[in-house]
Amino acid sequence: MRMRPTLSWTPAEDLPPGTTDLQPVADALGAGGVLVLSGAGISTESGIPDYRGEGGSLSRHTPMTYQDFTAGAPARRRYWARSHLGWRTFGRARPNAGHRAVAAFGRRGLLAGVITQNVDGLHQAAGSEDVVELHGSLDRVVCLSCGAFSPRRELARRLEEANPGFDPVAAGINPDGDADLTDEQVGDFRVVPCAICGGILKPDVVFFGENVPPRRVEHCRALVREATSLLVLGSSLTVMSGLRFVRQAAEADKPVLIVNRDPTRGDRHALARVSVPLGAALTGVADRLGIPVGDDGPGRPVAAPPTS
């Protein structure tokens, strides 16, 4: 399944508005076996914008596609200049109450797993274990020639050395870690090659227009099969990469619950859609279940690159 830069989605049917009733979510979690599917909306309270919500980054920014990235050096120069700056912001981001609540539910044995569409690492930073990163992670880099993986911190150090004094002010940061910079700000930014073979380096994330690895998709499908219910947190489900799991759960008559501020493409499959900010919603559910959240868990920041 290929991901495309879907800039908008319009509901094709009239559906009931979202509710503020948290009880269906509390009931599902209380029964256990819940599979969480999270999207960009769970990280907005950590200062990382989402794509399609009010003020979402797609209103001003088209994400990099795999085709553009591999087509030529100018596109890669723009991407790495913007991403190098943007990753510093990701590195300073800390898990919010929503991430901490998910981690607390996991420690209580209420979850069948966590699948995230995010590339920010905040679920793991909050203490969640065995998180499936559907779209990869900005914390890793892969060579398109030899296939070698390396830490993003190492690449950040090499880019700092190749571009001393590079520190423009970005107009904004996007959910994919891409900072909004003009061509003038990008300037003659120098991209470094793979330290092993000299090949092209790419973040270990699934760009729009690129396939989610089939084994990863099948692993997620297996988690859906094993789960009792599916809880969607902060995803519009606009792209098929996440929507397919909602459809799979619904076809298997497993309850689907969605917590998202705005309507989603999966609403017709949902037992309930709760339209409450995620931090408040999940801490409210935790309170009902008698599970402390607060600053529970490590709450560490994502590993930040060294700065000169």
Coordinates of C-alpha atoms in Angstrom, one line a residue:
M1 CA 0.0 0.0 0.0
R2 CA 1.5 3.3 -1.1
M3 CA 1.1 6.4 1.1
R4 CA 0.3 9.6 -0.7
P5 CA 0.3 13.2 0.5
T6 CA -3.4 13.4 1.2
L7 CA -4.0 17.0 2.0
S8 CA -7.6 16.9 3.0
W9 CA -10.4 14.5 3.7
T10 CA -14.1 15.3 3.5
P11 CA -16.6 13.0 5.3
A12 CA -18.8 11.3 2.8
E13 CA -21.7 10.6 5.1
D14 CA -23.5 12.2 8.0
L15 CA -22.4 10.7 11.3
P16 CA -23.2 11.6 14.9
P17 CA -20.9 14.3 16.4
G18 CA -18.2 13.2 18.8
T19 CA -19.2 12.7 22.4
T20 CA -17.5 13.7 25.6
D21 CA -18.5 10.5 27.4
L22 CA -15.3 8.6 28.4
Q23 CA -17.1 5.6 29.8
P24 CA -16.9 3.4 26.6
V25 CA -13.1 3.9 26.6
A26 CA -12.9 3.1 30.3
D27 CA -15.0 0.0 29.9
A28 CA -12.8 -1.2 27.0
L29 CA -9.5 -0.6 28.9
G30 CA -11.0 -2.2 32.1
A31 CA -11.7 -5.3 30.1
G32 CA -8.0 -5.5 28.9
G33 CA -6.6 -6.6 25.6
V34 CA -6.8 -3.1 24.0
L35 CA -4.6 -2.4 21.0
V36 CA -3.7 1.3 20.8
L37 CA -3.2 3.0 17.4
S38 CA -1.8 6.5 17.8
G39 CA -1.4 9.3 15.4
A40 CA 0.1 12.8 15.4
G41 CA -2.7 14.2 17.6
I42 CA -1.3 12.5 20.7
S43 CA 1.9 14.5 20.4
T44 CA 0.5 18.0 19.9
E45 CA 0.5 18.6 23.7
S46 CA 4.3 18.0 23.5
G47 CA 4.7 20.9 21.1
I48 CA 4.8 18.8 17.9
P49 CA 2.0 19.9 15.5
D50 CA -0.3 17.4 13.8
Y51 CA -0.9 17.2 10.0
R52 CA -4.7 17.8 9.5
G53 CA -6.2 19.4 12.7
E54 CA -6.9 23.0 13.2
G55 CA -3.6 24.8 12.2
G56 CA -2.2 21.5 11.1
S57 CA 1.1 21.5 9.1
L58 CA -0.5 20.4 5.8
S59 CA -2.1 23.8 5.5
R60 CA 1.3 25.2 4.8
H61 CA 3.6 22.2 4.1
T62 CA 3.7 19.3 1.7
P63 CA 5.7 16.4 3.2
M64 CA 8.7 15.0 1.3
T65 CA 7.9 12.1 -1.0
Y66 CA 10.1 9.2 -1.6
Q67 CA 10.1 10.0 -5.3
D68 CA 11.3 13.6 -4.7
F69 CA 13.9 12.5 -2.2
T70 CA 15.5 9.9 -4.6
A71 CA 15.1 12.1 -7.7
G72 CA 18.0 14.5 -7.1
A73 CA 20.5 16.1 -4.9
P74 CA 18.7 19.5 -4.6
A75 CA 15.6 17.9 -3.0
R76 CA 17.9 15.9 -0.6
R77 CA 19.8 19.1 0.3
R78 CA 16.5 20.9 1.2
Y79 CA 15.2 17.9 3.2
W80 CA 18.4 17.4 5.3
A81 CA 18.8 21.1 6.0
R82 CA 15.3 21.4 7.2
S83 CA 15.3 18.0 9.0
H84 CA 18.6 18.7 10.7
L85 CA 17.2 21.9 12.2
G86 CA 13.8 20.3 13.0
W87 CA 15.3 17.3 14.8
R88 CA 16.6 19.6 17.5
T89 CA 13.0 20.5 18.4
F90 CA 12.1 16.8 18.4
G91 CA 15.1 16.1 20.7
R92 CA 13.8 18.6 23.3
A93 CA 10.2 17.3 23.2
R94 CA 8.9 15.4 26.3
P95 CA 6.1 13.0 26.6
N96 CA 2.8 14.5 27.7
A97 CA 0.0 13.2 29.8
G98 CA -1.5 11.2 26.9
H99 CA 1.8 9.3 26.4
R100 CA 2.2 8.7 30.1
A101 CA -1.3 7.4 30.4
V102 CA -0.8 4.9 27.6
A103 CA 2.4 3.7 29.3
A104 CA 0.5 3.4 32.6
F105 CA -2.2 1.3 31.0
G106 CA 0.5 -0.9 29.5
R107 CA 2.2 -1.4 32.9
R108 CA -1.2 -2.5 34.3
G109 CA -1.4 -5.2 31.6
L110 CA -4.5 -3.6 30.0
L111 CA -2.9 -3.3 26.5
A112 CA -2.4 -5.9 23.7
G113 CA 0.2 -3.5 22.2
V114 CA 0.8 0.0 20.8
I115 CA 1.1 0.8 17.1
T116 CA 2.1 4.4 16.4
Q117 CA 2.1 6.3 13.2
N118 CA 4.4 8.9 14.8
V119 CA 8.1 9.0 14.2
D120 CA 8.9 11.1 17.4
G121 CA 9.7 8.3 19.9
L122 CA 7.6 9.8 22.6
H123 CA 5.7 6.7 23.5
Q124 CA 9.0 4.9 24.3
A125 CA 10.2 8.0 26.2
A126 CA 7.1 7.8 28.4
G127 CA 7.9 4.2 29.2
S128 CA 5.8 2.2 26.8
E129 CA 7.5 -1.1 25.6
D130 CA 7.3 -3.0 22.4
V131 CA 5.9 -0.1 20.5
V132 CA 5.5 -0.8 16.7
E133 CA 6.7 2.3 14.8
L134 CA 4.5 1.9 11.7
H135 CA 6.2 4.7 9.9
G136 CA 9.7 4.2 11.4
S137 CA 11.7 6.6 13.6
L138 CA 13.6 9.8 13.0
D139 CA 16.1 8.5 15.5
R140 CA 17.7 6.2 12.9
V141 CA 19.2 6.7 9.5
V142 CA 19.5 4.1 6.7
C143 CA 21.8 4.0 3.6
L144 CA 19.9 3.4 0.4
S145 CA 22.9 1.8 -1.2
C146 CA 24.3 -0.7 1.4
G147 CA 21.4 -0.8 3.8
A148 CA 23.4 0.0 6.9
F149 CA 21.6 1.7 9.8
S150 CA 23.2 4.3 12.0
P151 CA 22.0 6.6 14.9
R152 CA 20.6 10.0 14.0
R153 CA 22.9 11.5 16.7
E154 CA 25.9 10.4 14.7
L155 CA 24.6 12.0 11.5
A156 CA 23.7 15.1 13.4
R157 CA 27.3 15.4 14.5
R158 CA 28.6 15.0 11.0
L159 CA 26.2 17.6 9.6
E160 CA 27.2 20.0 12.3
E161 CA 30.8 19.6 11.3
A162 CA 30.0 20.0 7.6
N163 CA 27.9 23.1 8.2
P164 CA 29.4 25.2 10.9
G165 CA 27.2 28.1 12.0
F166 CA 24.1 26.7 10.4
D167 CA 21.3 27.9 12.7
P168 CA 18.5 29.6 10.8
V169 CA 15.2 30.5 12.5
A170 CA 12.4 28.2 11.2
A171 CA 8.8 29.4 10.6
G172 CA 7.5 26.2 12.1
I173 CA 8.2 22.5 12.7
N174 CA 6.2 19.7 11.2
P175 CA 5.2 16.3 12.5
D176 CA 7.8 14.6 10.3
G177 CA 10.5 16.7 11.9
D178 CA 10.8 19.0 8.8
A179 CA 11.4 22.6 9.7
D180 CA 9.9 25.3 7.5
L181 CA 12.8 27.1 5.8
T182 CA 13.1 29.1 2.6
D183 CA 15.5 28.2 -0.2
E184 CA 17.6 31.2 0.9
Q185 CA 17.9 29.8 4.4
V186 CA 18.8 26.4 3.1
G187 CA 21.5 28.0 1.0
D188 CA 24.5 25.7 0.2
F189 CA 23.8 23.3 3.0
R190 CA 26.2 20.3 2.7
V191 CA 24.8 16.8 2.8
V192 CA 27.1 14.0 4.0
P193 CA 27.1 10.5 2.5
C194 CA 27.1 7.1 4.1
A195 CA 30.3 6.7 6.1
I196 CA 30.6 3.1 5.0
C197 CA 29.9 3.1 1.2
G198 CA 29.4 6.7 0.3
G199 CA 25.7 6.1 -0.6
I200 CA 22.6 8.2 0.0
L201 CA 21.4 8.5 3.5
K202 CA 17.7 8.6 4.4
P203 CA 15.9 8.8 7.7
D204 CA 14.5 5.4 8.7
V205 CA 10.9 6.7 8.1
V206 CA 8.3 5.8 5.6
F207 CA 7.9 8.8 3.3
F208 CA 4.7 9.5 1.4
G209 CA 4.9 7.4 -1.8
E210 CA 6.8 4.7 0.0
N211 CA 5.7 1.3 1.2
V212 CA 5.4 0.3 4.8
P213 CA 7.5 -2.8 5.1
P214 CA 5.2 -5.9 4.5
R215 CA 6.5 -7.7 7.6
R216 CA 5.7 -4.7 9.8
V217 CA 2.2 -4.6 8.3
E218 CA 1.6 -8.3 9.0
H219 CA 2.9 -7.9 12.5
C220 CA 0.3 -5.1 13.1
R221 CA -2.4 -7.3 11.6
A222 CA -1.5 -10.1 14.0
L223 CA -1.8 -7.6 16.9
V224 CA -5.3 -6.7 15.7
R225 CA -6.2 -10.3 15.5
E226 CA -5.0 -10.9 19.1
A227 CA -6.6 -7.8 20.5
T228 CA -10.0 -7.5 22.2
S229 CA -10.6 -4.0 21.0
L230 CA -8.9 -1.2 19.1
L231 CA -8.4 2.3 20.6
V232 CA -7.4 5.0 18.1
L233 CA -5.7 8.1 19.6
G234 CA -5.2 11.3 17.7
S235 CA -5.3 10.0 14.1
S236 CA -7.6 11.3 11.3
L237 CA -7.1 7.9 9.7
T238 CA -6.9 9.7 6.4
V239 CA -4.2 7.4 5.0
M240 CA -4.7 3.7 4.5
S241 CA -1.6 2.8 6.6
G242 CA -3.7 3.2 9.7
L243 CA -7.2 2.9 8.4
R244 CA -6.7 -0.7 7.3
F245 CA -6.3 -1.8 10.9
V246 CA -9.6 -0.1 11.9
R247 CA -11.3 -1.9 9.0
Q248 CA -9.8 -5.2 10.0
A249 CA -11.0 -4.8 13.6
A250 CA -14.5 -3.8 12.5
E251 CA -14.7 -6.8 10.1
A252 CA -13.8 -9.1 13.0
D253 CA -16.5 -7.5 15.1
K254 CA -14.0 -6.1 17.5
P255 CA -15.0 -2.8 19.2
V256 CA -13.3 0.3 17.7
L257 CA -13.1 3.4 19.9
I258 CA -11.7 6.7 18.6
V259 CA -10.4 9.6 20.6
N260 CA -9.8 12.5 18.3
R261 CA -10.7 16.2 18.3
D262 CA -12.1 16.1 14.7
P263 CA -14.0 13.6 12.6
T264 CA -12.0 10.8 11.1
R265 CA -12.1 8.6 8.1
G266 CA -12.8 5.6 10.4
D267 CA -15.8 7.1 12.3
R268 CA -18.4 4.8 10.6
H269 CA -16.6 1.8 12.1
A270 CA -16.4 3.2 15.6
L271 CA -18.5 2.2 18.6
A272 CA -17.8 5.7 19.9
R273 CA -15.7 8.8 19.0
V274 CA -14.7 10.9 21.9
S275 CA -14.0 14.5 21.0
V276 CA -11.9 15.6 24.0
P277 CA -8.3 16.7 24.1
L278 CA -6.2 13.5 24.4
G279 CA -4.3 14.4 27.6
A280 CA -7.5 15.2 29.5
A281 CA -9.4 12.2 28.0
L282 CA -6.7 9.6 28.9
T283 CA -6.0 11.0 32.4
G284 CA -9.8 11.1 32.9
V285 CA -10.0 7.4 31.9
A286 CA -7.1 6.6 34.2
D287 CA -8.8 8.3 37.1
R288 CA -11.9 6.2 36.5
L289 CA -9.8 3.0 36.6
G290 CA -7.8 4.1 39.6
I291 CA -4.6 4.2 37.7
P292 CA -2.2 7.1 38.6
V293 CA -0.6 8.9 35.7
G294 CA 0.8 12.3 36.8
D295 CA 4.5 12.2 36.0
D296 CA 4.4 8.4 36.3
G297 CA 7.2 6.7 34.2
P298 CA 10.6 8.0 33.0
G299 CA 9.3 11.0 31.0
R300 CA 12.7 11.4 29.4
P301 CA 13.1 13.7 26.4
V302 CA 13.8 12.2 23.0
A303 CA 17.6 11.9 22.5
A304 CA 18.7 15.3 21.2
P305 CA 21.6 15.8 18.8
P306 CA 24.7 17.6 20.0
T307 CA 24.8 21.2 19.1
S308 CA 27.9 23.3 18.4

